[in-house]
Every structure is written in C-alpha cells, then in structure tokens.
Tab-separated table of C-alpha atoms and ligand atoms in Angstrom:
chain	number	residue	atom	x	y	z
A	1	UNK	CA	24.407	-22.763	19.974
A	2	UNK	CA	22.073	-19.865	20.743
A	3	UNK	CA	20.849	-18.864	23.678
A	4	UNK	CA	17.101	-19.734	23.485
A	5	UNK	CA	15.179	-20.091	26.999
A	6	UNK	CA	13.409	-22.823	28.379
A	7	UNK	CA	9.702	-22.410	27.210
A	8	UNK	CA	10.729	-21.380	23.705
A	9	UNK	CA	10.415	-24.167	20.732
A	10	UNK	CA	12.982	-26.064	20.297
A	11	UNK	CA	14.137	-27.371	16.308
A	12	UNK	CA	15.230	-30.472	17.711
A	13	UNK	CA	12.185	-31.176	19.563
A	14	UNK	CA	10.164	-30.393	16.538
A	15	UNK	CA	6.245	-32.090	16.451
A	16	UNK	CA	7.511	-33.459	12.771
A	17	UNK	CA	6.245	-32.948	9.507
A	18	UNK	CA	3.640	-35.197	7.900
A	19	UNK	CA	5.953	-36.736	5.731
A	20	UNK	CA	9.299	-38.422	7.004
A	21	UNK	CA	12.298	-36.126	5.689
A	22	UNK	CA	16.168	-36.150	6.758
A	23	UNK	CA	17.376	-33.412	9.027
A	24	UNK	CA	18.713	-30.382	7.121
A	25	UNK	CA	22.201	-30.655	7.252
A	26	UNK	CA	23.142	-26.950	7.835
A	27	UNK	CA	20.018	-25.234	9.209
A	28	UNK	CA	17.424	-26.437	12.088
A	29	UNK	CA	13.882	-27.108	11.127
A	30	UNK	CA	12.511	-23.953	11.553
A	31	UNK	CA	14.881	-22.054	9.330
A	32	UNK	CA	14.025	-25.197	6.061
A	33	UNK	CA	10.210	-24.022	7.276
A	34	UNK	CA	10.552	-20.243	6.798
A	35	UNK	CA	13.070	-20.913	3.376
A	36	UNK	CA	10.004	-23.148	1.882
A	37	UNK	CA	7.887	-20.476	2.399
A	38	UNK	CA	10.216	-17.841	0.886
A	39	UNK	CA	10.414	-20.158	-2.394
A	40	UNK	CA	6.768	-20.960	-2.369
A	41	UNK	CA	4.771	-19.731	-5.414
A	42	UNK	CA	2.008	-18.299	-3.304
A	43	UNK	CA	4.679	-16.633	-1.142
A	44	UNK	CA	5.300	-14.489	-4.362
A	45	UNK	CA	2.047	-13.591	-4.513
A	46	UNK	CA	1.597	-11.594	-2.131
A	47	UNK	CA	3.106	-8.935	-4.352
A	48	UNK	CA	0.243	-8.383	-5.924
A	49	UNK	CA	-2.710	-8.761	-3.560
A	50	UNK	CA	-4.276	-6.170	-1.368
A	51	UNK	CA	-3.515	-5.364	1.988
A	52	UNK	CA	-5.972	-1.908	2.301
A	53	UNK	CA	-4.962	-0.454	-1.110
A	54	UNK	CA	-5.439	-2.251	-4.132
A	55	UNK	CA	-2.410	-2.449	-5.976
A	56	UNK	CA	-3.293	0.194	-8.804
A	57	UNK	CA	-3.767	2.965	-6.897
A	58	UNK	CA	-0.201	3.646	-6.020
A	59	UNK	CA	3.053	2.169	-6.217
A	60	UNK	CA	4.139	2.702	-2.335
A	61	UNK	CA	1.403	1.144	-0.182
A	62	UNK	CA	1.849	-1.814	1.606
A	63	UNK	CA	1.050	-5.029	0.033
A	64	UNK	CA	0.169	-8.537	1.747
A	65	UNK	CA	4.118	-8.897	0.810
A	66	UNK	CA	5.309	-6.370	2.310
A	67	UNK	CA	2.946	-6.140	5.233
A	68	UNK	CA	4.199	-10.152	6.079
A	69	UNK	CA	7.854	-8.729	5.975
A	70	UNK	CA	7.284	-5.667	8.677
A	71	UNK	CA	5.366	-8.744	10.648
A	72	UNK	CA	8.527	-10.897	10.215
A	73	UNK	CA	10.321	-7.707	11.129
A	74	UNK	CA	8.571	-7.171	14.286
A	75	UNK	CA	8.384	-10.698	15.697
A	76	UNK	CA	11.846	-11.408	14.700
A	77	UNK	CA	12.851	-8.541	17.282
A	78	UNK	CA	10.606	-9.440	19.921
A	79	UNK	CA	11.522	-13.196	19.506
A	80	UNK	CA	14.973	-12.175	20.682
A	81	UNK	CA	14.138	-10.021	23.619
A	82	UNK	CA	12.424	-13.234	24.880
A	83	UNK	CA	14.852	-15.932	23.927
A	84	UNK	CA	12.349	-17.198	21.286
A	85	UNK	CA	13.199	-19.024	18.508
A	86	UNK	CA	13.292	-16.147	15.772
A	87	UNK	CA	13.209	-18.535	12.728
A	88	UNK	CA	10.184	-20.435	13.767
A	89	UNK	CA	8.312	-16.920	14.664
A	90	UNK	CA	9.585	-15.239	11.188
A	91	UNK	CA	8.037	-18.692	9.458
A	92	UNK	CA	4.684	-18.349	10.782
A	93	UNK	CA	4.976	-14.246	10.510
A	94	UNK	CA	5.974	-14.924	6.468
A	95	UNK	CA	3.384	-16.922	6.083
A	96	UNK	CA	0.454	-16.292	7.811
A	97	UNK	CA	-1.616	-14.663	5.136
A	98	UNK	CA	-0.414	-16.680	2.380
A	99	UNK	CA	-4.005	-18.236	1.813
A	100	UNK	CA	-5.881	-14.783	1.344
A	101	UNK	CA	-7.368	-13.902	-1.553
A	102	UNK	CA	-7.646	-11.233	-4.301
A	103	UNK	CA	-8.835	-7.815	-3.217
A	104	UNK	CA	-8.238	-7.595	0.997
A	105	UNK	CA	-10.822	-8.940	3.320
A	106	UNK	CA	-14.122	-7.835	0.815
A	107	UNK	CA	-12.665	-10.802	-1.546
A	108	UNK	CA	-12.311	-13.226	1.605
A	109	UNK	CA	-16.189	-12.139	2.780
A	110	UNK	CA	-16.970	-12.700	-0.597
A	111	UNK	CA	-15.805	-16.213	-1.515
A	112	UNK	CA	-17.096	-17.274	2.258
A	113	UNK	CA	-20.453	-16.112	1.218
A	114	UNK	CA	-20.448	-17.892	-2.294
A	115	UNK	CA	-18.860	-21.184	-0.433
A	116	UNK	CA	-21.575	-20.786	2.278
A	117	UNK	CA	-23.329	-24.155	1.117
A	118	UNK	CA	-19.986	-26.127	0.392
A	119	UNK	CA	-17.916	-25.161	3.929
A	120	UNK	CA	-17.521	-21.729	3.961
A	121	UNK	CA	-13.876	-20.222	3.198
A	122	UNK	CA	-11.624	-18.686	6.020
A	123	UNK	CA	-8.270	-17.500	4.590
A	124	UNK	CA	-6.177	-19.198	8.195
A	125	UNK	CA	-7.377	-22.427	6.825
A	126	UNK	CA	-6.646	-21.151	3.113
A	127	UNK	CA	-3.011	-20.664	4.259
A	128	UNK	CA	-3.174	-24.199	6.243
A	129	UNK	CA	-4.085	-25.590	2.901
A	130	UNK	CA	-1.632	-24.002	0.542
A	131	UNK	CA	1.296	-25.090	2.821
A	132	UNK	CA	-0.085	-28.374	3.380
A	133	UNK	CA	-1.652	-28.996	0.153
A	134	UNK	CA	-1.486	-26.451	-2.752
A	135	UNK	CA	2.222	-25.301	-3.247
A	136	UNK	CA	3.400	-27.929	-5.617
A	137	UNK	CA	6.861	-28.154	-6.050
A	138	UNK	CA	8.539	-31.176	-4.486
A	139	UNK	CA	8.967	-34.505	-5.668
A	140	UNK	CA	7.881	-36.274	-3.019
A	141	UNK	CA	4.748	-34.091	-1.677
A	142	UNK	CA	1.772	-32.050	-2.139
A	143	UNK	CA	2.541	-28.858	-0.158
A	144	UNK	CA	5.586	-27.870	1.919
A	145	UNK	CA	5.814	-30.249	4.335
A	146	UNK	CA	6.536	-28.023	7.739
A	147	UNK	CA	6.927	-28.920	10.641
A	148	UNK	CA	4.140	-29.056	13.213
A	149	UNK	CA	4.676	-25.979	15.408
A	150	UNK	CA	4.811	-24.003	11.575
A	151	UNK	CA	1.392	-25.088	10.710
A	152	UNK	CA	-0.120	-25.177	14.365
A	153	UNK	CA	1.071	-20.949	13.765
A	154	UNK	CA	-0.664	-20.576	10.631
A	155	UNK	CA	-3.784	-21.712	11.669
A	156	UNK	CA	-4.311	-18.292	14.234
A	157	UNK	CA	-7.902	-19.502	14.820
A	158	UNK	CA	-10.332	-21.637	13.685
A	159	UNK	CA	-14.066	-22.868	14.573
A	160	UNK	CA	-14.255	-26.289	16.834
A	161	UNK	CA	-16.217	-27.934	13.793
A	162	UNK	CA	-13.361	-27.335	11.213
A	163	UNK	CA	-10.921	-28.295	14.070
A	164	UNK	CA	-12.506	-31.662	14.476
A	165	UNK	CA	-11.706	-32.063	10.704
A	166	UNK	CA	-8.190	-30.624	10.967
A	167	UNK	CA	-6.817	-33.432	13.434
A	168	UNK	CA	-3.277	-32.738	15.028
A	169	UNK	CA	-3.065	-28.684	14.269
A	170	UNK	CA	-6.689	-28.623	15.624
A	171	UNK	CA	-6.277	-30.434	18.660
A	172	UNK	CA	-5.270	-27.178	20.923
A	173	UNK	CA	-8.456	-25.245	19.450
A	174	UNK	CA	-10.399	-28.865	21.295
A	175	UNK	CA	-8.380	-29.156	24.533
A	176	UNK	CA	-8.228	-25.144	24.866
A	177	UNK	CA	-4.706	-24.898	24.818
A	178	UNK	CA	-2.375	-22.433	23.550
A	179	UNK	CA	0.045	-22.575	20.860
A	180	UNK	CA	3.858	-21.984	21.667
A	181	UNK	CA	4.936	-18.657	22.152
A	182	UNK	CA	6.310	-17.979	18.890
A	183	UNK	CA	2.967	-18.574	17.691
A	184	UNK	CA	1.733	-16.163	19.903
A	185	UNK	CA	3.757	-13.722	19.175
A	186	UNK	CA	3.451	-13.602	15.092
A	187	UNK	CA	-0.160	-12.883	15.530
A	188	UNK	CA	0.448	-9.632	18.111
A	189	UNK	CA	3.469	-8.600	15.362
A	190	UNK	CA	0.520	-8.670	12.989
A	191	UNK	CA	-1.831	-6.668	14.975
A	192	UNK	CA	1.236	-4.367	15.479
A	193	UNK	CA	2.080	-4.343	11.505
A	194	UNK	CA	-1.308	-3.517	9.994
A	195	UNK	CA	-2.708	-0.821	12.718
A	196	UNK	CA	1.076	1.351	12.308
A	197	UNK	CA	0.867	0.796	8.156
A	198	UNK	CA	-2.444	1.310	7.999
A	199	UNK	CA	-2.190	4.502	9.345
A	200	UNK	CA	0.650	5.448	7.258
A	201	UNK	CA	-1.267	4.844	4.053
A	202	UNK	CA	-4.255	6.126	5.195
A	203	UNK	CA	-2.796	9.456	5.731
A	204	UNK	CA	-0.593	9.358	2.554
A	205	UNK	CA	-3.512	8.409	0.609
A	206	UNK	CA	-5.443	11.584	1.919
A	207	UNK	CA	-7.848	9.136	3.188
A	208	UNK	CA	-7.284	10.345	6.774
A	209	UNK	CA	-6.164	13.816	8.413
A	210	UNK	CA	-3.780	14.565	11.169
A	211	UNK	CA	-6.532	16.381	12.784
A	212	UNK	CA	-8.072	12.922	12.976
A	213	UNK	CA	-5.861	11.109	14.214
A	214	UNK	CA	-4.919	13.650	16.843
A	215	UNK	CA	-7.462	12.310	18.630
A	216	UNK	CA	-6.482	8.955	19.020
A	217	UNK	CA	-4.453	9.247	21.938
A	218	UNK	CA	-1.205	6.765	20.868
A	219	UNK	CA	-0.976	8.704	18.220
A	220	UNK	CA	-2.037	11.833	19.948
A	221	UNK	CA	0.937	11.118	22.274
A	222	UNK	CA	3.422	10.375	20.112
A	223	UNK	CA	2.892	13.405	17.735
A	224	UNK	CA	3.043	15.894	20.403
A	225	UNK	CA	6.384	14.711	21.665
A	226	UNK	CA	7.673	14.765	17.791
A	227	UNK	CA	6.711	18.491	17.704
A	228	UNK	CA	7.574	19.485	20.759
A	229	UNK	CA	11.468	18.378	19.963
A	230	UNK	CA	10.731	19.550	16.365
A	231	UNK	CA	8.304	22.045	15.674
A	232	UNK	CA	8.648	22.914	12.238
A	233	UNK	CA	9.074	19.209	10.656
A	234	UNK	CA	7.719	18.691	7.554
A	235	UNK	CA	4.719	16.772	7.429
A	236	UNK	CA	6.060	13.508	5.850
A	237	UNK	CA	8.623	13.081	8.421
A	238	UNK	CA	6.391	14.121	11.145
A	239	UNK	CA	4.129	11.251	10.276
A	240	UNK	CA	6.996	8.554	10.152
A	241	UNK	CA	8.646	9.562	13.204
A	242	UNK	CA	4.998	9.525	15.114
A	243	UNK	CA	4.538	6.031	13.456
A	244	UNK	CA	8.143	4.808	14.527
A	245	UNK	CA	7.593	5.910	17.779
A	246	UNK	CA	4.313	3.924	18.211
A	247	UNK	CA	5.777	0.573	17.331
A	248	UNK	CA	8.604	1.142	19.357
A	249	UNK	CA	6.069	1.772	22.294
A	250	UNK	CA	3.905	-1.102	21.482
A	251	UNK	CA	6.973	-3.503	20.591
A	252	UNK	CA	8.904	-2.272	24.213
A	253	UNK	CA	5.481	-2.825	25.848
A	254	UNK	CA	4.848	-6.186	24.451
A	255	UNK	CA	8.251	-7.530	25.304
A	256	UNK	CA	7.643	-6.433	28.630
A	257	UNK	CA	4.203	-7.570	29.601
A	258	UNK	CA	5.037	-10.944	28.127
A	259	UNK	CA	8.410	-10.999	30.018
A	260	UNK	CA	6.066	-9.944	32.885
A	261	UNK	CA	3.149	-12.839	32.508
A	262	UNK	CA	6.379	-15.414	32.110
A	263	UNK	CA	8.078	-14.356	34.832
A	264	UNK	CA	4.033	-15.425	36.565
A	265	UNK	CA	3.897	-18.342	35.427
A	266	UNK	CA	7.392	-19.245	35.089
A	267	UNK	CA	6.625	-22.441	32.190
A	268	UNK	CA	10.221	-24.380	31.897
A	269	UNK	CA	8.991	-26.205	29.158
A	270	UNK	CA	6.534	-26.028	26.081
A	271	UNK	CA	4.609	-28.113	27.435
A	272	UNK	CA	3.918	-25.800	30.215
A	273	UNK	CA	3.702	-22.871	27.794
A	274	UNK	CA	0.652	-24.631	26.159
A	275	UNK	CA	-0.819	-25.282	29.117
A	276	UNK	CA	-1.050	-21.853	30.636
A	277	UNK	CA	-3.057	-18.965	29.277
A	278	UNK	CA	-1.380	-16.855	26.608
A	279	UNK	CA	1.721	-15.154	27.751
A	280	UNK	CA	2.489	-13.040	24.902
A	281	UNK	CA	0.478	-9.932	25.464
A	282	UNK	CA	0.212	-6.259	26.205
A	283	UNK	CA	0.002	-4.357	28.900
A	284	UNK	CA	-3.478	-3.266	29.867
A	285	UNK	CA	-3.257	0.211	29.420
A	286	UNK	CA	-1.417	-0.500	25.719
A	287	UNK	CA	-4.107	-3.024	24.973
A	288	UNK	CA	-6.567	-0.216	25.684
A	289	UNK	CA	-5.221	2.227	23.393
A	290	UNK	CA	-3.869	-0.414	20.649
A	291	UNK	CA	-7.519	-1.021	20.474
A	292	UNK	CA	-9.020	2.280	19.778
A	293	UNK	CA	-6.348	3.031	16.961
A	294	UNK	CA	-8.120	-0.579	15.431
A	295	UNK	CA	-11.673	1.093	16.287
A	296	UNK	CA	-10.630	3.872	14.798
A	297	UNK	CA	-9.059	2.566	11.653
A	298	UNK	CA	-12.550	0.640	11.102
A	299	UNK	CA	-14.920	3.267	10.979
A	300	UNK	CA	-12.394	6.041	9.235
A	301	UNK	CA	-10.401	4.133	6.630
A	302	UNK	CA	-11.885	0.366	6.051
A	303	UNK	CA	-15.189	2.172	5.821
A	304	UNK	CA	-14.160	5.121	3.562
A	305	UNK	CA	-16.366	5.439	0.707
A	306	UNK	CA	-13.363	5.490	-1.526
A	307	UNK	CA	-12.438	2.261	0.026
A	308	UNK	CA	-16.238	1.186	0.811
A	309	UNK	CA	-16.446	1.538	-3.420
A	310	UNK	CA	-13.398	-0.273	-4.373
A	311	UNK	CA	-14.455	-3.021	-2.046
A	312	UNK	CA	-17.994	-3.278	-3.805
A	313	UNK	CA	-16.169	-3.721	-7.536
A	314	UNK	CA	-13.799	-6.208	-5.771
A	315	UNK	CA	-17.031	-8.356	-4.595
A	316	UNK	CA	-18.363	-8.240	-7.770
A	317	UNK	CA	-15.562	-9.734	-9.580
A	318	UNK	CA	-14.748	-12.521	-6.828
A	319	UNK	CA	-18.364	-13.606	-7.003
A	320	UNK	CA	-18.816	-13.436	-10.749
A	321	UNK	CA	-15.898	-15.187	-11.307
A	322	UNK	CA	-17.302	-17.984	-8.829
A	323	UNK	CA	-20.704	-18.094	-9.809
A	324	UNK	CA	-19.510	-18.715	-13.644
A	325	UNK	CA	-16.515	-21.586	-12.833
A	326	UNK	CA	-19.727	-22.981	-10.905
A	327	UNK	CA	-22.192	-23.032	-13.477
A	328	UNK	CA	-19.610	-24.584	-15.892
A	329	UNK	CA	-16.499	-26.286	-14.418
A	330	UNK	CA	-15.411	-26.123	-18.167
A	331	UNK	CA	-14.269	-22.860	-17.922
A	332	UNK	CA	-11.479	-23.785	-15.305
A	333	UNK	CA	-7.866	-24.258	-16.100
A	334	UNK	CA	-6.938	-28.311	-17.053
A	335	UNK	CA	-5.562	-28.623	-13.784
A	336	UNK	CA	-8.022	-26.917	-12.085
A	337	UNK	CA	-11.143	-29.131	-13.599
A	338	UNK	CA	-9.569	-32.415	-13.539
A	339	UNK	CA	-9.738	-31.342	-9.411
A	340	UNK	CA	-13.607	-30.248	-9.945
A	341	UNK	CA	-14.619	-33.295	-10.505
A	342	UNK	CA	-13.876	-34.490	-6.709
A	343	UNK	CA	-15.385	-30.953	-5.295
A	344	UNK	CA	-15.925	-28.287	-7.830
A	345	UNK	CA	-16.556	-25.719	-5.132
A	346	UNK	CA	-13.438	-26.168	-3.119
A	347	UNK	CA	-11.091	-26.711	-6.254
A	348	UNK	CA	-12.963	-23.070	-7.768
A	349	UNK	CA	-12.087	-21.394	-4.253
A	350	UNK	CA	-8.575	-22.734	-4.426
A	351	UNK	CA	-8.431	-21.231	-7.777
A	352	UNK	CA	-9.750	-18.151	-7.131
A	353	UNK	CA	-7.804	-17.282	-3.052
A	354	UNK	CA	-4.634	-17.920	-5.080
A	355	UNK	CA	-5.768	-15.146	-7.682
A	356	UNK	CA	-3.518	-11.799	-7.523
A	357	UNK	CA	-6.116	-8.936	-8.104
A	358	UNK	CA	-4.474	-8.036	-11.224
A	359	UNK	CA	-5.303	-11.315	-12.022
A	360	UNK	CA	-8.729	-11.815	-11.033
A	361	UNK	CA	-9.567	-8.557	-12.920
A	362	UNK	CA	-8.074	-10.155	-15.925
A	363	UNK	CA	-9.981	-13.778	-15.961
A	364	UNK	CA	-13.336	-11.527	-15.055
A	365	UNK	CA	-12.874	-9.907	-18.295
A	366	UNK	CA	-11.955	-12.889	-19.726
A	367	UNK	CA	-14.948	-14.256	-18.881
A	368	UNK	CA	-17.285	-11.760	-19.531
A	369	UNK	CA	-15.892	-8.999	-21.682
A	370	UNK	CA	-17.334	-9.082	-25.096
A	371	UNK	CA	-14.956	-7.669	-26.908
A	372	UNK	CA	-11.691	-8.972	-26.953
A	373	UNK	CA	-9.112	-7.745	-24.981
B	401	LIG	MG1	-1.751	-10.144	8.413
C-alpha cells in the first residue's frame, strides 16, 4: 500500500461520484478519474488549442496538451515529496483546462462577453461541465462521472452566485473552505507550468530578448549561475538550463513552504486540511519573484503586438461564429440544435469552447466565406 500521509485524500474515502458505480477492481478511484480523462474526447483536444501560440505558427510551442502534461509533471513530483496522492493531483492537473476554448484566453474573454446576457462563460466551469456533462461516451451517463475531490479540483475558482447553482463542488467556495491539498497543489503546478513555458516560447519565438529577461531577477539569477559554470554555452541550451533551474527552485521551494505551513498546522485529517487556510504555497520571497516573472510575462509577451494582433483575429472569429449560430440556431450541428431549443446560448457556447482553433477557423469560413472552400 503506499505510503500516503494523514491529510492527503484518500481513494477509499472518496466524496463519490454522482452516479453509483462498482469499485475498480485493479486501480483506486483516483487513477479510473485521471484514465477517463485521458480517453475523453475533449482531453484530445487540447492538441490543437492555444496555450500563447496559436497552433500555426510553429510546430514546437506548447499547446493546452502539452502545457496540462508539464502540470501533471510537476504536481505529480511534488505530490510525492508530500505524501499526496499523485493520481488524484495528476487528474485534476490533466484536466483542468479541458473546458477552454479556441484561441487562448482572447477566445474565453470573447465568448464571456457574447454570453454576458445568458450567464457569462468561465472556462473552470466549462471544464466542470464537460466532465460532468459534455464528454459522451458511457452507457450509463452524461459526462465522466468522477469522483468528488476530481471535480471539487477542476473547479479552481468560481463566483458565490454560480456556486449557489453548483451545489456540492460549490459548497467550499460558500463556507470558505479549502479544497484538499492535491487540489491545491495542481493549481501552483499550473502557475509553475505556464510562467517557465511561457518564457521558453517567448524567447524562441523572438518575441522576447535575453536582455529582457535579465532583468527579472529569477531568471536573472539563474542565468548568471549557468554562465558562470559555462561561459560559452550556446544560446539554446543556455535558455533551457536557466529554465530548468527555475522550476527546480520554485518546485524545491514549494515542497518546502508547504511542508513548512503543514508542519504549522499539523491537519491529521482532510477534514482538517479543509478547514485551515491553504497549505500548499510558496515561500514569501519565491512568491515575490514568481510574481514579477507573471508581471512581466503580461506586459512583454501577452501584450506583444504580434500576439495583441493574433488575439484581435481570434475575437473576431469566436464572436462571429456566435453571433451567427445566435441569429439562426439552424446553422448548428443536429445535435447541437436539438440542445438549442432548451438554451440556444449555452448549447452555442458548448459548441463553440469545445472548438480546436483549426476548427473554429474552418466553420468561420464556412459560414461566411463566399466562395467555396
Ligand atoms: Mg493551465
């Protein structure tokens, strides 16, 4: 049996899924949870929707796939350092951005803006809904069917109106409380993920400069030690081994602030673990300079023209494509309009968040191309 310590999540103690299933026979919950969410349709996805980069501009930046696999990577490791459950953390780290749509965070800001009147759109609750609702494969249910502690993950935050509506995965968001630490921990791998990648293709894509990021003082740090052991490394590997070096820093750092704040508060159960503020965490100092690297990141690469003009186009063809399933539900898919005719705005955003943005270029021009293509 492994070694898992007393405040981490337990399979056997499991909140339960919405529907009644029998136990796995040769894996615990968590592990059926994360190997649903490997099979899943929208899991595949992924492949082909934006992280930063949109797909066509080169073959080797990151993608919402493989950005979910270096945050199953990270959490994963830290999970064990802690005596986490590492299945349960690499479920919620696999699938935590399954419900965002085409084109990075411009497409998300975009359908929220055309759903305004109808409920807004948030991709945590997009990814709520396609486990709990969307993926249709089984017999027996809509969705996946995880467990609680899987979903409770997924949903990172959420507003106290839409957690009203949500029932048991709002509830913590209503009685303040804090998710288990696996939970926890997916959503610092994340933070971990995107600011090291990010980086990465920022500077491959020319986007950013060394000289920038020298100074950002992580990085600043890091790259000076790299060139100080080896000063004439080429500038590829100089790059990597600065990057590698940062999320060893921030992963060692995390593992031991956490350990730290558990030590404090010492919770022997779950229970006690919801209860008490969030444990998984940074040190100050870390936090500090894990946060300028975000700052920075902001106002040098998600505000790039280059990127600033790719997000514009990306609007464009999110809300175009929305605006003309709304003014004739016709247009939709069978499947998609015989779900109209309950909610036509929700059943168009479901339609368009699971769009790839290959995809969502495609059905714009299939829409409103003239000639045929
Ligand atoms: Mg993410």
């Amino acid at each position: 049996m492994r070694d898992l310590a007393p405040y981490a999540a337990r399979s056997e103690r499991t909140g339960g899924r919405r529907q009644r299933e029998a136990s796995p026979r040769n894996r615990s919950e968590y592990q059926r949870d994360r190997d649903r969410i490997i099979h899943s349709t929208a899991f595949r996805r992924l492949e082909y929707k934006t992280q930063v980069f949109v797909n066509h501009e080169g073959d080797l930046f990151r993608t919402r796939l493989t950005h979910s696999l270096e945050v199953a990577q990270i959490a994963r490791s830290v999970a064990r350092s802690l005596r986490l459950d590492e299945d349960l953390t690499e479920a919620i780290a696999l699938a935590h951005d399954l419900g965002h749509t085409p084109f990075g965070h411009t497409g998300q800001d975009a359908l929220n803006a055309c759903m305004k009147p109808y409920g807004g759109f948030e991709h945590n609750l997009q990814s709520l809904r396609v486990v709990d609702l969307l993926e249709q494969r089984y017999a027996a249910f809509d969705g996946l069917n995880l467990t609680f502690e899987t979903r409770e993950g997924i949903l990172k935050h959420c507003s106290l109106k839409n957690a009203r509506l949500l029932g048991d995965v709002g509830e913590r968001f209503l009685r303040r409380r804090q998710p288990v630490l696996e939970a926890q921990l997916a959503n610092l791998a994340d933070e971990i993920a995107y600011n090291n990648h990010d980086v990465d293709d920022g500077l491959r894509s020319g986007l950013l400069t060394l000289q920038q990021l020298a100074d950002i003082r992580i990085f600043a740090r890091h790259m000076k030690a790299v060139l100080k052991e080896h000063p004439r490394l080429a500038e590829r590997r100089l790059i990597h081994e600065t990057v590698r070096r940062i999320i060893d820093t921030l992963v060692t750092d995390l593992i031991q602030a956490s350990a730290r704040n558990i030590r404090t508060h010492a919770p022997g159960s779950v229970e006690e673990v919801r209860a008490a503020p969030p444990l998984i965490a940074f040190s100050r100092q870390i936090r500090d300079e894990s946060l300028e690297l975000k700052r920075f990141l902001h106002d040098h690469l998600y505000r790039h023209y280059r990127v600033v003009r790719m997000s514009a186009k990306a609007r464009r063809i999110v809300t175009e494509i929305f605006q003309a399933f709304l003014s004739d539900t016709r247009l939709l898919p069978p499947e998609f309009q015989e779900r109209a005719q309950k909610d036509a705005p929700r059943a168009i955003a479901d339609y368009v968040a699971g769009m790839t943005d290959r995809y969502a270029i495609l059905e714009h021009h299939r829409l409103f191309a003239i000639e045929q293509i």
